PDB file of C-alpha atoms in Angstrom:
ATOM      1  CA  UNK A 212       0.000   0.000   0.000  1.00 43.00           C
ATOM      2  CA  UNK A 213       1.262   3.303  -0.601  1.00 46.00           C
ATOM      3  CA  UNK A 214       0.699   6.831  -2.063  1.00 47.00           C
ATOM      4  CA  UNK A 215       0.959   7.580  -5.318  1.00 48.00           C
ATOM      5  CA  UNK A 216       1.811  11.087  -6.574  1.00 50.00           C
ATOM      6  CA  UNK A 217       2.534  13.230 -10.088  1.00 41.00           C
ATOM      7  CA  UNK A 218       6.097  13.045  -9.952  1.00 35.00           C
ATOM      8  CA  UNK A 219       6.662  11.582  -6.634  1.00 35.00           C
ATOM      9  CA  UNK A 220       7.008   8.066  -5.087  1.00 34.00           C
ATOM     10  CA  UNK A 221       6.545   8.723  -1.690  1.00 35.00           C
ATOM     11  CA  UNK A 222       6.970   6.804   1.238  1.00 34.00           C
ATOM     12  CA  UNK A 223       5.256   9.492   3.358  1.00 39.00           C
ATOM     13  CA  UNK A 224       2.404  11.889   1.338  1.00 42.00           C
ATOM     14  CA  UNK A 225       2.339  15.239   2.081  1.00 44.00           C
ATOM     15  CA  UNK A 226       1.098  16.186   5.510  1.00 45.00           C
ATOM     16  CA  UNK A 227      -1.456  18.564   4.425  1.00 48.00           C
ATOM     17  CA  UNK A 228      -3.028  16.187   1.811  1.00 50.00           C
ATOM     18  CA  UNK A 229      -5.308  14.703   4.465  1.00 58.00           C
ATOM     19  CA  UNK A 230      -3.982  11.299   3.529  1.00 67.00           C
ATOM     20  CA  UNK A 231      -3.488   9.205   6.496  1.00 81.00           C
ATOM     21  CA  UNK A 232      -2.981   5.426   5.599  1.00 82.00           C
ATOM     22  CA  UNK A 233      -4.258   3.807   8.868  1.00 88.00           C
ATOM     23  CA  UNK A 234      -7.219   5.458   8.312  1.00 90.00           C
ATOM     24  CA  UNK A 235      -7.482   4.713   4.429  1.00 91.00           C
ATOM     25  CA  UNK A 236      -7.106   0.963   5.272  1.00 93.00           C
ATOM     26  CA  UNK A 237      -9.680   0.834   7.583  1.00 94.00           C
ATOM     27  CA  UNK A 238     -12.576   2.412   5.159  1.00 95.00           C
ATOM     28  CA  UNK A 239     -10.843   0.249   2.236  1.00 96.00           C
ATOM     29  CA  UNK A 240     -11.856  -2.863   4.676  1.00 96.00           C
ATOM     30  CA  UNK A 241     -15.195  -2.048   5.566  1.00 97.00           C
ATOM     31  CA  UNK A 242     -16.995  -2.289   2.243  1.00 97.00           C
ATOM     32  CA  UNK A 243     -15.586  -6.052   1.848  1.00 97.00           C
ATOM     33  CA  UNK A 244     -19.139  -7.442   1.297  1.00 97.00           C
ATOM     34  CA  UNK A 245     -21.255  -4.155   0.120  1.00 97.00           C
ATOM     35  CA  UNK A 246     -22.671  -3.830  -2.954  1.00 97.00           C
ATOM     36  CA  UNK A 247     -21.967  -1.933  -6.233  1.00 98.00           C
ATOM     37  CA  UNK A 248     -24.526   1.032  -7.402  1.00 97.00           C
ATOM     38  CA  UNK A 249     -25.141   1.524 -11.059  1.00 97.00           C
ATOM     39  CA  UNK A 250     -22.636   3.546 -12.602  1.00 98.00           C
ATOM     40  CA  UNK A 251     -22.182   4.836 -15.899  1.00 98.00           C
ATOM     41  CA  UNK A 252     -18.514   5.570 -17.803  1.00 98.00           C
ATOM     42  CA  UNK A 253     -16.923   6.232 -21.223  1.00 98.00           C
ATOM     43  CA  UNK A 254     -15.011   4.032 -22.655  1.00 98.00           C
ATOM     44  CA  UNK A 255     -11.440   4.686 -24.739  1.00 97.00           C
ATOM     45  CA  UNK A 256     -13.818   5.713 -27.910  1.00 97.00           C
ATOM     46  CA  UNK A 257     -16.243   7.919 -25.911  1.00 96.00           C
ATOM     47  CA  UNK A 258     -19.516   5.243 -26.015  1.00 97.00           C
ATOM     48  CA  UNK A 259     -21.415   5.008 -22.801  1.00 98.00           C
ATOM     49  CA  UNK A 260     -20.542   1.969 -20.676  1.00 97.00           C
ATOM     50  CA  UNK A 261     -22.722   0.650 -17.384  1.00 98.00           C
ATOM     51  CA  UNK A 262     -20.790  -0.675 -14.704  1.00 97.00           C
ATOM     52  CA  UNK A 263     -23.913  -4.062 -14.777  1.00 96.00           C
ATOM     53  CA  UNK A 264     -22.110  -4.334 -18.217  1.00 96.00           C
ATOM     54  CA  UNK A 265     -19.909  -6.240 -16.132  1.00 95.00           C
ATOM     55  CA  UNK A 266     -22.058  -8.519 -13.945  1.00 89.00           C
ATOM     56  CA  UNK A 267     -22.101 -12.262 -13.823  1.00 88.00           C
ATOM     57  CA  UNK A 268     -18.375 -12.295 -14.573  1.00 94.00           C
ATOM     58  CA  UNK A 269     -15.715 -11.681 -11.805  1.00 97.00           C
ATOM     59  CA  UNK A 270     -14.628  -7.922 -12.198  1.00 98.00           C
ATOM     60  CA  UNK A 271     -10.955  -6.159 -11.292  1.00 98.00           C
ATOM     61  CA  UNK A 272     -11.199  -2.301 -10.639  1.00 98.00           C
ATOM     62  CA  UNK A 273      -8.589  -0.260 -10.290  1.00 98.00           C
ATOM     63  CA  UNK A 274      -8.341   3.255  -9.629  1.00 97.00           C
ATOM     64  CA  UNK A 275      -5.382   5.723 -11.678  1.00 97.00           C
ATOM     65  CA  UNK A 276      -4.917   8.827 -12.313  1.00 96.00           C
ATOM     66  CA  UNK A 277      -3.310   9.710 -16.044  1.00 96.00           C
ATOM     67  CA  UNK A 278      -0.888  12.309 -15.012  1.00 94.00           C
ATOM     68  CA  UNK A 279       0.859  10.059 -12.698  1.00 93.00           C
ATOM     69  CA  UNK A 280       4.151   9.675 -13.878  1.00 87.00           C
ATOM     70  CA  UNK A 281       5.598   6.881 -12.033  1.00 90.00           C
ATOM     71  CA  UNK A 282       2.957   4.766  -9.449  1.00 93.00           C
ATOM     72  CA  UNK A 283       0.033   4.325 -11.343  1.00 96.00           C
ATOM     73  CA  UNK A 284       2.166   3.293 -14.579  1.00 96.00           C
ATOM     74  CA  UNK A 285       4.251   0.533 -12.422  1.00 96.00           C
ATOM     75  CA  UNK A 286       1.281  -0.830 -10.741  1.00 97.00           C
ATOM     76  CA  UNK A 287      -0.794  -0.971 -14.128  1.00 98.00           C
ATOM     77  CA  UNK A 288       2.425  -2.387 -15.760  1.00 97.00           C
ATOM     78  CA  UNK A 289       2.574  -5.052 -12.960  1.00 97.00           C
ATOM     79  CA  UNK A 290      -1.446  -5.728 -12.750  1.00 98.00           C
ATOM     80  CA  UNK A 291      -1.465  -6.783 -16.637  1.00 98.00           C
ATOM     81  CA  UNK A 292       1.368  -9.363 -15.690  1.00 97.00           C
ATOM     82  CA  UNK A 293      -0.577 -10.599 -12.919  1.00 97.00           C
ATOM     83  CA  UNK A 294      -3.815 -10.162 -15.370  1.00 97.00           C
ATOM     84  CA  UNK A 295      -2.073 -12.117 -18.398  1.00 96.00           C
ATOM     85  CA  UNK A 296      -1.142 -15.091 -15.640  1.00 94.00           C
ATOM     86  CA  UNK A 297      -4.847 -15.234 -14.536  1.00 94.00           C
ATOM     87  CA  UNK A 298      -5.978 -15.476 -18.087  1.00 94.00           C
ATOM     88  CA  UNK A 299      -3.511 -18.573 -18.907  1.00 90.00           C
ATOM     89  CA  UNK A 300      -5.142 -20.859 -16.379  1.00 89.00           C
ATOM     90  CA  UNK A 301      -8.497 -19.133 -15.760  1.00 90.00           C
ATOM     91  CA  UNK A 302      -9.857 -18.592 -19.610  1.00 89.00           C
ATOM     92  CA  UNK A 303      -9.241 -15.773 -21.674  1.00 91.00           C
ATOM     93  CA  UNK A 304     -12.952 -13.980 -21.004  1.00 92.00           C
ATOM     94  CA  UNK A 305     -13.143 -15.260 -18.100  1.00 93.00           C
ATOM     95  CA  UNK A 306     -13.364 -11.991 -15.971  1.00 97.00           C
ATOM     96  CA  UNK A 307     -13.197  -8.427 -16.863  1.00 97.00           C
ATOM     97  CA  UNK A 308     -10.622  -5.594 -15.969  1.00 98.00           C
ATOM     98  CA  UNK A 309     -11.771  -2.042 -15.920  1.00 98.00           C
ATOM     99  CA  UNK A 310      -9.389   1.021 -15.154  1.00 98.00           C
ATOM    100  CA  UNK A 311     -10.683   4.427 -14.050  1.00 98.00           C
ATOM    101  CA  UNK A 312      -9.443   7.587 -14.062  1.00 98.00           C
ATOM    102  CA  UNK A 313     -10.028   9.723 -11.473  1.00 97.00           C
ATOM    103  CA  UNK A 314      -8.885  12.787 -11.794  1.00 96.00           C
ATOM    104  CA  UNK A 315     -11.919  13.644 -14.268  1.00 96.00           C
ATOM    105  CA  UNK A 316     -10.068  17.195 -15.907  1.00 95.00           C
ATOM    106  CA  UNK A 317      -7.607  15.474 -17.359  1.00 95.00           C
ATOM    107  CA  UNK A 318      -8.654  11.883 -17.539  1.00 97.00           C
ATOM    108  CA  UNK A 319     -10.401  12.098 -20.763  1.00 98.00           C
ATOM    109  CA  UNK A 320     -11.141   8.953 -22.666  1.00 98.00           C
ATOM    110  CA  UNK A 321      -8.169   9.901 -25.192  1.00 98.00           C
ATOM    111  CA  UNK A 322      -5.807  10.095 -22.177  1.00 98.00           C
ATOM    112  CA  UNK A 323      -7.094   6.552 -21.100  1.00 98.00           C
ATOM    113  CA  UNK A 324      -6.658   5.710 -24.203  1.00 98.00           C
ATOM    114  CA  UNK A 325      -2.797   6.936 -23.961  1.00 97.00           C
ATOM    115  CA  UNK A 326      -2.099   5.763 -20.834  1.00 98.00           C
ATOM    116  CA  UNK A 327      -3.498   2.071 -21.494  1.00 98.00           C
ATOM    117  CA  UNK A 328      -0.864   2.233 -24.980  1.00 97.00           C
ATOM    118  CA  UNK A 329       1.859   3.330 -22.749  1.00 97.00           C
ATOM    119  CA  UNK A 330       1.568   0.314 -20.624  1.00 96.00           C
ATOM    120  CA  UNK A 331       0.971  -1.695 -23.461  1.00 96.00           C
ATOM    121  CA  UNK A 332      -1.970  -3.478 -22.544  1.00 97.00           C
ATOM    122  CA  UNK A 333      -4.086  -4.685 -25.070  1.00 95.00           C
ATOM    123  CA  UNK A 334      -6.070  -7.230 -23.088  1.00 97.00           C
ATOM    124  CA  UNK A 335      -9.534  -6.898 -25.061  1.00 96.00           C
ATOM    125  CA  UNK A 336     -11.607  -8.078 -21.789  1.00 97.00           C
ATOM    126  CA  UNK A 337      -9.806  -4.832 -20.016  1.00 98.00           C
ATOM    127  CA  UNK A 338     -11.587  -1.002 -20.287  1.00 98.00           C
ATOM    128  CA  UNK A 339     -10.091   2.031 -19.456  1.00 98.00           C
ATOM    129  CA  UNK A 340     -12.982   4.378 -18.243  1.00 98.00           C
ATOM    130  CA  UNK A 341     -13.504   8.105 -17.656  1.00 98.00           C
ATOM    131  CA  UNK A 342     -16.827   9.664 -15.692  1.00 98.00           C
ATOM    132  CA  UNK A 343     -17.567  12.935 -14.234  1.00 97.00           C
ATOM    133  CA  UNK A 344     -16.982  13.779 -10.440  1.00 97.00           C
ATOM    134  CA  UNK A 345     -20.227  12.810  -9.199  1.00 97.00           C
ATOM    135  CA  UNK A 346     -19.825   9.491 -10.099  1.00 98.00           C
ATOM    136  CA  UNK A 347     -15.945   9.002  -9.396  1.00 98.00           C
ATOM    137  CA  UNK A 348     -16.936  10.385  -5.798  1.00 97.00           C
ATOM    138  CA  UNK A 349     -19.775   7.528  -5.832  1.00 98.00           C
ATOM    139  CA  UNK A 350     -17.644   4.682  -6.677  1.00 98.00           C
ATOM    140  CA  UNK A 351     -14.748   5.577  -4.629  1.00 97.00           C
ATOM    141  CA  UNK A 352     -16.727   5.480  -1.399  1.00 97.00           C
ATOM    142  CA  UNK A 353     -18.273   2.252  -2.182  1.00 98.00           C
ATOM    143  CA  UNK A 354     -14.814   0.696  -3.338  1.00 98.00           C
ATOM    144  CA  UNK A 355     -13.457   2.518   0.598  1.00 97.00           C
ATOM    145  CA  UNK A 356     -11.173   4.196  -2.195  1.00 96.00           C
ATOM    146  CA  UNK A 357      -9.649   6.985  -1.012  1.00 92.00           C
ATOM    147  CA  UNK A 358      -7.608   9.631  -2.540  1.00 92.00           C
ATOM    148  CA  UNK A 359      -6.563  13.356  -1.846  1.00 89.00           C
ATOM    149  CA  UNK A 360      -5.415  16.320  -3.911  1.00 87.00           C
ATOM    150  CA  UNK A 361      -1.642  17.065  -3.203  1.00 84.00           C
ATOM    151  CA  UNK A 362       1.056  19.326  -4.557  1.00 79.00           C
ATOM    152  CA  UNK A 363       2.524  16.572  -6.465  1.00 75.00           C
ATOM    153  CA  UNK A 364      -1.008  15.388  -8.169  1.00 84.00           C
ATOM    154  CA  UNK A 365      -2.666  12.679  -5.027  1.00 89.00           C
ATOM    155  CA  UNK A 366      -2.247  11.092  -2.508  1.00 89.00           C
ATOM    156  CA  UNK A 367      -4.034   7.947  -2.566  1.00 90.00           C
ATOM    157  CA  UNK A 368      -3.783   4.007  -1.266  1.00 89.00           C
ATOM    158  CA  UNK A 369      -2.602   1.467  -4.058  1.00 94.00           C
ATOM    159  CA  UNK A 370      -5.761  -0.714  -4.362  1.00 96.00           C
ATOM    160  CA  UNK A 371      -7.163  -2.820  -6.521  1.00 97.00           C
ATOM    161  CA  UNK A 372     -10.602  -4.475  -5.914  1.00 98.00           C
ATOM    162  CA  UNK A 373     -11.958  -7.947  -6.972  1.00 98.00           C
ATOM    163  CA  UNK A 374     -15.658  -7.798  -7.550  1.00 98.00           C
ATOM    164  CA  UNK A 375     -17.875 -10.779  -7.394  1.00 96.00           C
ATOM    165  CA  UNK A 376     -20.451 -11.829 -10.015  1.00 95.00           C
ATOM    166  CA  UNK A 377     -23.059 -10.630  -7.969  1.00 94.00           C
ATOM    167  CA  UNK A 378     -21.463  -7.214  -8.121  1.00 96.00           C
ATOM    168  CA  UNK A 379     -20.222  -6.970  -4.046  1.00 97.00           C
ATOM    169  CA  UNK A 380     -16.554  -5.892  -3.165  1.00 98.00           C
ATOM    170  CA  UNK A 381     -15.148  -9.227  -2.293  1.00 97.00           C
ATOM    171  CA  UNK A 382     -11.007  -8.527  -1.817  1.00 97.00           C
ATOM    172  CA  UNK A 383      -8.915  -5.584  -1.639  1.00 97.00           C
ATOM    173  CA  UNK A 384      -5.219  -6.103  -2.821  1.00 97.00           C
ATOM    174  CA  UNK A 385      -2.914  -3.478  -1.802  1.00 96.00           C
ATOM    175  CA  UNK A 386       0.593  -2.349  -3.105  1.00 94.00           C
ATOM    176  CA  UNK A 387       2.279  -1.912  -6.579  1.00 94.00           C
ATOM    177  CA  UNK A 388       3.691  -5.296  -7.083  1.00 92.00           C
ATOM    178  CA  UNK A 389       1.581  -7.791  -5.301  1.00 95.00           C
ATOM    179  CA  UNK A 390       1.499 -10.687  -5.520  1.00 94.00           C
ATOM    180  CA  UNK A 391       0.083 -12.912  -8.119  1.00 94.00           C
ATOM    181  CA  UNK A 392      -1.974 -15.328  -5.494  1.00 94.00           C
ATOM    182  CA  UNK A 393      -3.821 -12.730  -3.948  1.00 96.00           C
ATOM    183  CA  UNK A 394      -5.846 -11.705  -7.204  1.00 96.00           C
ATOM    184  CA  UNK A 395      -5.849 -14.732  -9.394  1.00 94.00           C
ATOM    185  CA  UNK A 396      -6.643 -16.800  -5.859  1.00 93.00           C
ATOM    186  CA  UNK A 397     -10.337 -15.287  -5.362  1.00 94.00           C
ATOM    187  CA  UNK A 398     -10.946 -15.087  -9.262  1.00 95.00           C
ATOM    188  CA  UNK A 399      -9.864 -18.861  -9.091  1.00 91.00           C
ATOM    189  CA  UNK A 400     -12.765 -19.684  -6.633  1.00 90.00           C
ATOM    190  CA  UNK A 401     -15.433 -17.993  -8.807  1.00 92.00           C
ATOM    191  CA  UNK A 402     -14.608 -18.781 -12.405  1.00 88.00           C
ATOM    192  CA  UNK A 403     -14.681 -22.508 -11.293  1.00 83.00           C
ATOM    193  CA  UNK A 404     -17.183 -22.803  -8.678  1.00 77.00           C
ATOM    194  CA  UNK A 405     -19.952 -24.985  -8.999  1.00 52.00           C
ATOM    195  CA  UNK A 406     -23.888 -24.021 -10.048  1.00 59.00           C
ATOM    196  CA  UNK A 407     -27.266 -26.266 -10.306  1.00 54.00           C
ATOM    197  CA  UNK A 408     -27.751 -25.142 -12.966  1.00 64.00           C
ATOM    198  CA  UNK A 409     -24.498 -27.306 -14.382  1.00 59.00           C
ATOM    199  CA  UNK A 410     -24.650 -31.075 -15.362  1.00 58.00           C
ATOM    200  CA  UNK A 411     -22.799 -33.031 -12.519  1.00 55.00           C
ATOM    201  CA  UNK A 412     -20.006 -33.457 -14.834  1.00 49.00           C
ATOM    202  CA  UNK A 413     -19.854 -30.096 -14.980  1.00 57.00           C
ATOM    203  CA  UNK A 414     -19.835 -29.293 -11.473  1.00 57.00           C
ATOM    204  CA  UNK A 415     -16.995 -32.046 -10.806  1.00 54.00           C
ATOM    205  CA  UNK A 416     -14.987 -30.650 -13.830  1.00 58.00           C
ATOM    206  CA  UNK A 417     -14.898 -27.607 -12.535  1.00 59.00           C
ATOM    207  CA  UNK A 418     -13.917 -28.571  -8.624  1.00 62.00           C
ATOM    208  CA  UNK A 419     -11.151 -30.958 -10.271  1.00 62.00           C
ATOM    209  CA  UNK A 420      -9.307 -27.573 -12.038  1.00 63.00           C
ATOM    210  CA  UNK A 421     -10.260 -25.242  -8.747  1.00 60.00           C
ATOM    211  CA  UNK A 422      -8.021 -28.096  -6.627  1.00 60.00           C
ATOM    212  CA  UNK A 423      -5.611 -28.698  -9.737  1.00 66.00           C
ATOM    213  CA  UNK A 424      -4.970 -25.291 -10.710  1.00 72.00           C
ATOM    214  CA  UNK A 425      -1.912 -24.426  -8.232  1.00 73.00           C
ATOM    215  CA  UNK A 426       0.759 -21.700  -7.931  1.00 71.00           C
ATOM    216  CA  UNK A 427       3.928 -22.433  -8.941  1.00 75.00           C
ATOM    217  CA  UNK A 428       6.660 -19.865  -6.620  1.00 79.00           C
ATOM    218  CA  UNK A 429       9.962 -20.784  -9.286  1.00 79.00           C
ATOM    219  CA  UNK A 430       8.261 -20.065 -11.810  1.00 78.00           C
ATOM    220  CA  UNK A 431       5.835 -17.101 -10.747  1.00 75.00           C
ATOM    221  CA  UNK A 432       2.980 -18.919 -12.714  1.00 79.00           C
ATOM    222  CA  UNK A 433      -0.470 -20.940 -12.161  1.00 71.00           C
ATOM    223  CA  UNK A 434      -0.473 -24.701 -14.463  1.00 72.00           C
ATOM    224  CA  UNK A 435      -2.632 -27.643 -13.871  1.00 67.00           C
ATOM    225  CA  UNK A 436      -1.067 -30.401 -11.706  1.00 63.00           C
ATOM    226  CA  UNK A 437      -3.471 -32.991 -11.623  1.00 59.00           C
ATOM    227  CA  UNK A 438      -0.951 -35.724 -10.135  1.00 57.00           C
ATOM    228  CA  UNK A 439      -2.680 -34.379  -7.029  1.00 54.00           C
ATOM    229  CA  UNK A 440      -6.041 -35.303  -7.805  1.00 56.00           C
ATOM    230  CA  UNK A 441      -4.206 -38.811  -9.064  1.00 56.00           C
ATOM    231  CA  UNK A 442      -3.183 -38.999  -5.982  1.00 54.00           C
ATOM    232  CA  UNK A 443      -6.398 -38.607  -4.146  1.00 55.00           C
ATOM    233  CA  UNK A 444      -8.295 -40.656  -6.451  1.00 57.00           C
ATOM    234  CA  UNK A 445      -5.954 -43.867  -5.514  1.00 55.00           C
ATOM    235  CA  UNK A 446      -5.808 -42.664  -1.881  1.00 56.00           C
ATOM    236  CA  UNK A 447      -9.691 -43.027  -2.110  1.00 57.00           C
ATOM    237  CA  UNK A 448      -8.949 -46.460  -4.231  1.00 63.00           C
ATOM    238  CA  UNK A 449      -7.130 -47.747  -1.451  1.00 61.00           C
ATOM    239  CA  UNK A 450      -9.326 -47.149   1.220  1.00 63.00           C
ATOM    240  CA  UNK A 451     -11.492 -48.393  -0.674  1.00 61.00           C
ATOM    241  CA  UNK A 452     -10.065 -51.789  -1.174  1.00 57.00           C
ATOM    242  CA  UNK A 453      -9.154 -51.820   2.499  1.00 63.00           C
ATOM    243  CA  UNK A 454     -12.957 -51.151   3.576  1.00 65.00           C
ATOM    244  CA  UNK A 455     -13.578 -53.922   1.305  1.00 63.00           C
ATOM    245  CA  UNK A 456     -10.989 -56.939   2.353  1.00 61.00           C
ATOM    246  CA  UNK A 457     -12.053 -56.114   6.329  1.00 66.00           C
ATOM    247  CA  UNK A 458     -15.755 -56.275   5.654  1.00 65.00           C
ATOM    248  CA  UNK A 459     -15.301 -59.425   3.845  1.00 65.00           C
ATOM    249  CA  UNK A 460     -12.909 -61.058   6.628  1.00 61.00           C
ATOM    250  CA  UNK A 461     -15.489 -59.484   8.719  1.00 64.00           C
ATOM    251  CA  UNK A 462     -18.742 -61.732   6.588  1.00 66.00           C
ATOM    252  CA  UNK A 463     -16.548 -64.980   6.828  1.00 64.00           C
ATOM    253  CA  UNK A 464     -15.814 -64.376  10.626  1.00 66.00           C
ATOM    254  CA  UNK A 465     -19.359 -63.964  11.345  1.00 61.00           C
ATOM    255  CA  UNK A 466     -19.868 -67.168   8.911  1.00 65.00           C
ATOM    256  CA  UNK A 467     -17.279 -69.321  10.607  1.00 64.00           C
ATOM    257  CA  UNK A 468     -18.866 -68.858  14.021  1.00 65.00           C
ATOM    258  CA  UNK A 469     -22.378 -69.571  12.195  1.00 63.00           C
ATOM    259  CA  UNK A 470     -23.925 -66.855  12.737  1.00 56.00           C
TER     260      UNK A 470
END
């Protein structure tokens, strides 16, 4: 977690910016859980985008400001490696990204345009989004986003939020280069959880790659092991074949003293 500042990297914000991180964590925190409102943005080409666009699909959000010329860069940089790793294991539309700029004078959609070029990402499940004040002041409070006007641009804490399906704030990650478990982890759990309104095969598909789908720390990367289901299926074999030797010594026991 951190501040992030036009032409700044700061360890400490300014004091009169009113940021105070303690603070920022704690209202960051407390929407874990709360709902989404409707909100409406513009997208890179200037067309009018609602934020239920995005339902029924696990949504990232994170928060930038254009002008930035170091913090939000780096951590954008470092979410679409994190982003690109998600997609190998997880499906390539498999959740949506959506940047927005909050600093609404400046971040126009041909600066989000410029600013999503610069850090080369070209994911096309991934928006970058402008909106008017009103709105930006709306969604920051009900992502606990918080973010202050500074002499060096603002102050703000380094989040990015995971949004559930059903459109509630579900995790906050925190910091410029996080890591890679603790986004692709909760988009992990919904992308393969289970539904009646799947076949069974579909529902024990889908728990087989949520327990097979593992990180990897040498290599920084998710894959598939399933030697680990293998294993469990002939740990479950065995027992099996256990249970069924000691109930039949069990039947010819019970035989042999005629009963």
């Amino acid at each position: 977690m951190g501040a992030g500042g036009k032409g700044m990297d700061s360890a400490k914000p300014a004091a009169d910016s009113g940021f105070a991180r303690a603070k920022a964590l704690e209202i960051s925190r407390s929407v874990l859980g709360e709902p989404l409102g409707e909100h409406y943005f513009q997208d890179t080409s200037g067309n009018r985008v609602a934020l239920s666009s995005y339902s029924s699909k696990p949504l990232v959000i994170s928060m930038i400001f254009t002008s930035c010329y170091h913090i939000c860069p780096t951590t954008t940089k470092h979410l679409n490696g994190v982003v690109s790793k998600a997609r190998a294991v997880l499906g390539e539309d498999s959740f949506n990204v959506i940047t927005v700029g909050f600093d609404t004078i400046n971040d126009t959609p041909p600066r989000m345009a410029q600013f999503a070029k610069q850090q080369r990402v070209d994911d096309p499940n991934w928006q970058f989004l402008s909106t008017d004040q009103q709105t930006i002041e709306q969604i920051a409070s009900e992502l606990g986003f918080q973010y202050f006007r500074s002499g060096s641009g603002f102050d703000h804490l380094i989040q990015t939020s995971v949004i559930d399906p059903q459109g509630r704030v579900y995790q906050q990650v925190y910091g410029i280069d996080f890591e890679a478990p603790l986004l692709i982890e909760p988009l992990k759990r919904f992308v393969f959880s289970t539904s009646s309104d799947q076949s069974v095969f579909e529902n024990v598909s889908r728990q087989v790659r949520l327990f097979c789908t593992v990180y990897d720390p040498t290599s920084d990367r998710y894959k598939f092991d399933y030697s680990l289901f293998i294993g469990m299926f002939i740990g479950f074999m065995c027992v099996g074949v256990l249970g069924f030797n000691l109930v039949r010594e069990w039947r010819k026991t019970l035989r042999a003293r005629g009963v």
